[in-house]
mmCIF file of C-alpha atoms in Angstrom:
data_model
loop_
_atom_site.group_PDB
_atom_site.id
_atom_site.type_symbol
_atom_site.label_atom_id
_atom_site.label_comp_id
_atom_site.label_asym_id
_atom_site.label_seq_id
_atom_site.Cartn_x
_atom_site.Cartn_y
_atom_site.Cartn_z
ATOM 1 C CA GLN H 1 -53.022 38.197 75.125
ATOM 2 C CA VAL H 2 -54.829 38.851 71.814
ATOM 3 C CA GLN H 3 -58.641 38.790 73.098
ATOM 4 C CA LEU H 4 -61.999 39.402 70.676
ATOM 5 C CA VAL H 5 -65.341 39.566 72.085
ATOM 6 C CA GLU H 6 -68.340 40.175 69.849
ATOM 7 C CA SER H 7 -71.422 40.844 71.165
ATOM 8 C CA GLY H 8 -74.979 41.948 69.383
ATOM 9 C CA GLY H 9 -76.178 38.815 68.040
ATOM 10 C CA GLY H 10 -79.725 38.185 68.729
ATOM 11 C CA LEU H 11 -83.334 37.312 66.649
ATOM 12 C CA VAL H 12 -84.500 39.351 64.346
ATOM 13 C CA LYS H 13 -87.509 39.531 61.984
ATOM 14 C CA PRO H 14 -86.325 39.126 57.750
ATOM 15 C CA GLY H 15 -86.103 42.478 56.545
ATOM 16 C CA GLY H 16 -84.667 43.667 59.886
ATOM 17 C CA SER H 17 -81.614 45.094 61.366
ATOM 18 C CA LEU H 18 -79.062 44.447 63.647
ATOM 19 C CA ARG H 19 -75.060 45.823 64.434
ATOM 20 C CA LEU H 20 -72.781 43.745 65.691
ATOM 21 C CA SER H 21 -69.372 44.433 67.826
ATOM 22 C CA CYS H 22 -66.048 43.334 68.456
ATOM 23 C CA ALA H 23 -64.143 44.362 71.445
ATOM 24 C CA ALA H 24 -60.190 43.742 70.859
ATOM 25 C CA SER H 25 -57.671 43.790 73.407
ATOM 26 C CA GLY H 26 -54.186 42.680 73.335
ATOM 27 C CA PHE H 27 -52.970 44.175 70.546
ATOM 28 C CA THR H 28 -52.421 47.180 68.699
ATOM 29 C CA PHE H 29 -55.909 47.230 67.266
ATOM 30 C CA SER H 30 -55.366 50.163 64.587
ATOM 31 C CA ASP H 31 -52.079 48.125 62.941
ATOM 32 C CA TYR H 32 -54.411 45.489 62.239
ATOM 33 C CA TYR H 33 -57.008 44.531 59.295
ATOM 34 C CA MET H 34 -60.063 43.058 60.398
ATOM 35 C CA THR H 35 -62.669 40.569 59.219
ATOM 36 C CA TRP H 36 -66.064 39.516 59.954
ATOM 37 C CA ILE H 37 -67.015 35.697 59.189
ATOM 38 C CA ARG H 38 -69.728 33.760 59.546
ATOM 39 C CA ARG H 39 -70.962 29.820 60.230
ATOM 40 C CA ALA H 40 -74.568 29.337 58.898
ATOM 41 C CA PRO H 41 -76.338 26.362 60.602
ATOM 42 C CA GLY H 42 -75.150 23.226 59.325
ATOM 43 C CA LYS H 43 -72.863 25.309 56.416
ATOM 44 C CA GLY H 44 -69.421 26.373 56.584
ATOM 45 C CA LEU H 45 -67.726 29.246 56.919
ATOM 46 C CA GLN H 46 -68.180 32.135 54.625
ATOM 47 C CA TRP H 47 -66.465 35.436 54.302
ATOM 48 C CA ILE H 48 -68.423 38.332 55.217
ATOM 49 C CA SER H 49 -66.109 41.545 54.992
ATOM 50 C CA PHE H 50 -62.678 42.827 56.117
ATOM 51 C CA ILE H 51 -61.391 46.563 56.898
ATOM 52 C CA SER H 52 -57.834 48.284 57.006
ATOM 53 C CA GLY H 53 -56.694 49.280 60.324
ATOM 54 C CA SER H 54 -57.413 52.298 59.301
ATOM 55 C CA GLY H 55 -60.833 51.907 57.877
ATOM 56 C CA THR H 56 -60.135 52.857 54.250
ATOM 57 C CA THR H 57 -59.841 50.170 52.573
ATOM 58 C CA ILE H 58 -63.089 47.912 52.802
ATOM 59 C CA TYR H 59 -64.013 44.922 50.740
ATOM 60 C CA TYR H 60 -67.471 42.891 50.855
ATOM 61 C CA ALA H 61 -68.600 39.569 50.065
ATOM 62 C CA ASP H 62 -71.048 40.119 47.111
ATOM 63 C CA SER H 63 -74.094 37.920 49.280
ATOM 64 C CA VAL H 64 -73.649 40.882 51.630
ATOM 65 C CA LYS H 65 -72.750 44.008 49.733
ATOM 66 C CA GLY H 66 -75.076 46.746 49.713
ATOM 67 C CA ARG H 67 -76.891 45.532 52.842
ATOM 68 C CA PHE H 68 -73.659 45.289 55.329
ATOM 69 C CA THR H 69 -71.564 47.908 56.152
ATOM 70 C CA VAL H 70 -68.194 47.502 58.083
ATOM 71 C CA SER H 71 -66.806 50.060 60.319
ATOM 72 C CA ARG H 72 -64.049 50.386 63.081
ATOM 73 C CA ASP H 73 -63.379 52.624 66.318
ATOM 74 C CA ASN H 74 -59.780 52.636 66.979
ATOM 75 C CA ALA H 75 -59.961 54.394 69.567
ATOM 76 C CA LYS H 76 -62.276 52.204 71.282
ATOM 77 C CA ASN H 77 -60.551 49.256 69.716
ATOM 78 C CA SER H 78 -63.799 48.050 68.374
ATOM 79 C CA LEU H 79 -65.166 46.593 64.979
ATOM 80 C CA TYR H 80 -68.500 47.037 63.959
ATOM 81 C CA LEU H 81 -70.654 45.497 61.333
ATOM 82 C CA GLN H 82 -74.336 46.961 60.332
ATOM 83 C CA MET H 83 -76.235 44.311 59.276
ATOM 84 C CA ASN H 84 -79.777 45.741 57.068
ATOM 85 C CA SER H 85 -82.536 44.075 54.959
ATOM 86 C CA LEU H 86 -81.487 40.668 56.597
ATOM 87 C CA ARG H 87 -82.349 37.348 55.343
ATOM 88 C CA ALA H 88 -83.535 34.438 56.533
ATOM 89 C CA ASP H 89 -79.809 32.833 54.862
ATOM 90 C CA ASP H 90 -78.006 35.382 56.954
ATOM 91 C CA ALA H 91 -78.618 33.439 59.865
ATOM 92 C CA GLY H 92 -75.270 31.875 61.908
ATOM 93 C CA VAL H 93 -72.412 32.476 63.996
ATOM 94 C CA TYR H 94 -70.516 35.671 63.373
ATOM 95 C CA TYR H 95 -66.877 35.511 64.098
ATOM 96 C CA CYS H 96 -64.269 38.882 64.283
ATOM 97 C CA ALA H 97 -61.268 37.803 63.454
ATOM 98 C CA ARG H 98 -57.905 39.280 63.009
ATOM 99 C CA ASP H 99 -55.902 39.349 59.966
ATOM 100 C CA ARG H 100 -52.311 40.419 59.184
ATOM 101 C CA PRO H 101 -51.008 43.843 59.447
ATOM 102 C CA LEU H 102 -51.025 44.827 55.563
ATOM 103 C CA THR H 103 -53.442 42.929 54.105
ATOM 104 C CA GLY H 104 -57.112 40.908 54.514
ATOM 105 C CA ARG H 105 -56.156 38.581 51.830
ATOM 106 C CA ASP H 106 -54.531 36.212 53.691
ATOM 107 C CA TYR H 107 -55.215 34.509 57.080
ATOM 108 C CA ASN H 108 -56.837 35.167 60.396
ATOM 109 C CA ASP H 109 -54.882 34.367 63.577
ATOM 110 C CA TYR H 110 -57.100 35.236 65.981
ATOM 111 C CA TRP H 111 -61.051 34.525 66.320
ATOM 112 C CA GLY H 112 -63.852 35.662 69.017
ATOM 113 C CA GLN H 113 -66.164 32.963 70.034
ATOM 114 C CA GLY H 114 -68.500 34.639 67.770
ATOM 115 C CA THR H 115 -72.357 36.229 68.268
ATOM 116 C CA GLN H 116 -75.540 34.199 67.089
ATOM 117 C CA VAL H 117 -77.847 35.703 64.460
ATOM 118 C CA THR H 118 -81.247 33.910 63.565
ATOM 119 C CA VAL H 119 -83.321 35.745 60.934
ATOM 120 C CA SER H 120 -86.975 34.396 61.883
ATOM 121 C CA SER H 121 -90.746 35.974 61.669
ATOM 122 C CA TYR F 1 -62.909 29.620 42.612
ATOM 123 C CA VAL F 2 -64.354 26.590 44.754
ATOM 124 C CA LEU F 3 -62.593 24.432 47.398
ATOM 125 C CA THR F 4 -63.871 21.232 47.762
ATOM 126 C CA GLN F 5 -63.102 19.043 50.583
ATOM 127 C CA PRO F 6 -64.318 15.799 51.975
ATOM 128 C CA PRO F 7 -67.420 15.835 54.456
ATOM 129 C CA SER F 8 -65.641 13.667 56.868
ATOM 130 C CA VAL F 9 -62.555 11.680 57.935
ATOM 131 C CA SER F 10 -62.307 9.034 60.425
ATOM 132 C CA VAL F 11 -58.849 7.633 61.594
ATOM 133 C CA ALA F 12 -58.102 5.987 65.123
ATOM 134 C CA PRO F 13 -55.871 7.105 68.092
ATOM 135 C CA GLY F 14 -52.429 7.471 66.990
ATOM 136 C CA GLN F 15 -52.512 7.349 63.245
ATOM 137 C CA THR F 16 -52.245 9.849 60.549
ATOM 138 C CA ALA F 17 -55.209 12.234 59.449
ATOM 139 C CA ARG F 18 -55.035 13.426 56.150
ATOM 140 C CA ILE F 19 -57.615 16.436 55.019
ATOM 141 C CA SER F 20 -57.484 17.175 51.318
ATOM 142 C CA CYS F 21 -58.345 20.411 49.377
ATOM 143 C CA GLU F 22 -58.581 20.567 45.872
ATOM 144 C CA GLY F 23 -58.721 23.822 43.687
ATOM 145 C CA ASP F 24 -57.745 24.791 40.176
ATOM 146 C CA ASN F 25 -54.175 25.034 40.303
ATOM 147 C CA ILE F 26 -54.191 25.179 43.988
ATOM 148 C CA ALA F 27 -50.462 25.243 44.294
ATOM 149 C CA GLY F 28 -50.344 28.729 42.984
ATOM 150 C CA LYS F 29 -52.339 30.032 45.956
ATOM 151 C CA SER F 30 -51.638 30.621 49.732
ATOM 152 C CA VAL F 31 -54.053 28.218 51.525
ATOM 153 C CA HIS F 32 -54.962 28.358 55.336
ATOM 154 C CA TRP F 33 -56.359 25.829 57.458
ATOM 155 C CA TYR F 34 -58.377 26.482 60.463
ATOM 156 C CA GLN F 35 -59.610 24.306 63.030
ATOM 157 C CA LEU F 36 -63.234 24.242 64.720
ATOM 158 C CA ARG F 37 -64.073 22.660 67.793
ATOM 159 C CA PRO F 38 -67.866 23.093 69.800
ATOM 160 C CA GLY F 39 -68.002 26.028 71.954
ATOM 161 C CA GLN F 40 -64.405 27.451 71.216
ATOM 162 C CA ALA F 41 -63.310 29.809 69.114
ATOM 163 C CA PRO F 42 -61.905 29.040 65.570
ATOM 164 C CA GLN F 43 -58.048 28.430 65.101
ATOM 165 C CA LEU F 44 -55.148 28.945 63.009
ATOM 166 C CA VAL F 45 -53.216 25.183 62.353
ATOM 167 C CA ILE F 46 -51.311 26.067 59.444
ATOM 168 C CA TYR F 47 -50.651 29.148 57.209
ATOM 169 C CA PHE F 48 -48.880 29.648 53.601
ATOM 170 C CA GLY F 49 -49.568 25.824 53.319
ATOM 171 C CA SER F 50 -47.171 24.658 55.956
ATOM 172 C CA ASP F 51 -46.095 26.950 58.225
ATOM 173 C CA ARG F 52 -47.434 26.617 62.009
ATOM 174 C CA PRO F 53 -48.672 29.023 64.096
ATOM 175 C CA SER F 54 -46.788 29.607 67.193
ATOM 176 C CA GLY F 55 -48.597 26.632 70.061
ATOM 177 C CA ILE F 56 -49.614 24.453 67.238
ATOM 178 C CA PRO F 57 -48.297 20.917 67.401
ATOM 179 C CA GLU F 58 -45.714 19.434 65.122
ATOM 180 C CA ARG F 59 -48.098 16.706 64.827
ATOM 181 C CA PHE F 60 -49.984 19.443 62.596
ATOM 182 C CA SER F 61 -48.009 19.741 58.921
ATOM 183 C CA GLY F 62 -49.593 21.229 55.609
ATOM 184 C CA SER F 63 -48.552 20.272 51.690
ATOM 185 C CA ASN F 64 -49.584 22.002 48.817
ATOM 186 C CA SER F 65 -49.179 20.637 44.965
ATOM 187 C CA GLY F 66 -50.789 20.232 41.490
ATOM 188 C CA ASN F 67 -54.488 20.895 42.529
ATOM 189 C CA THR F 68 -54.654 19.124 45.760
ATOM 190 C CA ALA F 69 -53.602 21.030 49.117
ATOM 191 C CA THR F 70 -53.493 18.600 52.345
ATOM 192 C CA LEU F 71 -53.466 19.247 55.883
ATOM 193 C CA THR F 72 -51.837 16.078 57.736
ATOM 194 C CA ILE F 73 -52.119 15.571 61.426
ATOM 195 C CA SER F 74 -50.079 12.822 62.584
ATOM 196 C CA ARG F 75 -50.582 10.709 65.674
ATOM 197 C CA VAL F 76 -53.979 11.644 65.898
ATOM 198 C CA GLU F 77 -55.832 12.352 69.674
ATOM 199 C CA ALA F 78 -58.968 12.623 70.954
ATOM 200 C CA GLY F 79 -58.970 16.175 71.180
ATOM 201 C CA ASP F 80 -57.931 16.459 67.085
ATOM 202 C CA GLU F 81 -61.813 15.632 66.834
ATOM 203 C CA ALA F 82 -63.075 18.683 65.072
ATOM 204 C CA ASP F 83 -64.309 20.480 62.064
ATOM 205 C CA TYR F 84 -61.362 21.722 59.552
ATOM 206 C CA TYR F 85 -61.337 23.852 56.540
ATOM 207 C CA CYS F 86 -58.798 25.365 54.073
ATOM 208 C CA GLN F 87 -58.968 28.786 52.673
ATOM 209 C CA VAL F 88 -57.574 30.935 49.831
ATOM 210 C CA TRP F 89 -57.739 34.181 48.090
ATOM 211 C CA ASP F 90 -59.814 34.371 45.115
ATOM 212 C CA ASN F 91 -57.760 37.068 43.216
ATOM 213 C CA VAL F 92 -60.086 37.213 40.217
ATOM 214 C CA ARG F 93 -63.496 38.046 42.664
ATOM 215 C CA ASP F 94 -61.532 39.658 45.338
ATOM 216 C CA HIS F 95 -63.497 37.344 47.832
ATOM 217 C CA ARG F 96 -61.867 34.911 50.314
ATOM 218 C CA VAL F 97 -62.987 31.412 50.019
ATOM 219 C CA PHE F 98 -63.458 28.584 52.407
ATOM 220 C CA GLY F 99 -63.586 24.818 51.339
ATOM 221 C CA GLY F 100 -66.981 23.056 52.621
ATOM 222 C CA GLY F 101 -65.003 21.703 55.679
ATOM 223 C CA THR F 102 -64.207 18.183 57.399
ATOM 224 C CA LYS F 103 -65.304 16.781 59.887
ATOM 225 C CA LEU F 104 -62.586 14.732 61.796
ATOM 226 C CA THR F 105 -64.047 11.619 64.063
ATOM 227 C CA VAL F 106 -61.395 10.087 66.172
ATOM 228 C CA LEU F 107 -62.741 6.614 66.228
#
């Protein structure tokens, strides 16, 4: 069955960096767009980024553009999110989620359990 | 593009819950709904407005007309208590947009 397992979250100081990983299994990873979404404390869901199966098409939310970088290693069935210049409002639970095979503009049919990111001095 | 949901909806077990998602001419967009329960991975419950993924009970249904999309949960059960989010793609900004979320409380 489809499984997505995030890791790499933790406590980081403002201005610091963190790299999140998402290990995928149970499907042909390279066939699917993948997305990162976060849920800030006491707030709703916020879309962060998506990446195509080949890694050639990438979109970012304005709030993270220039600071976050999404990438993938299809040989390792893994998705990554490099987060730099972290701010307090970047804190939250970060989820990786599977998109449809041909687009990241629709819905996510499988999600991971999430990894917690805390930004505090 | 802004999606507006009521912060909370309360319903007794066995009754019908309706959660709205308002957006400018949302009927022209594909709307998707997610359920978030504490300690669990979020789950897609409705996609493309009214389609139901396999494994989601028929009690869950969706509609989309004018400026309002609606998630309807019939014969509500205690296990349906969760936060529900609607979502669309904003073609102008090329961004995915979520509503603010609705907390469903089963009385």
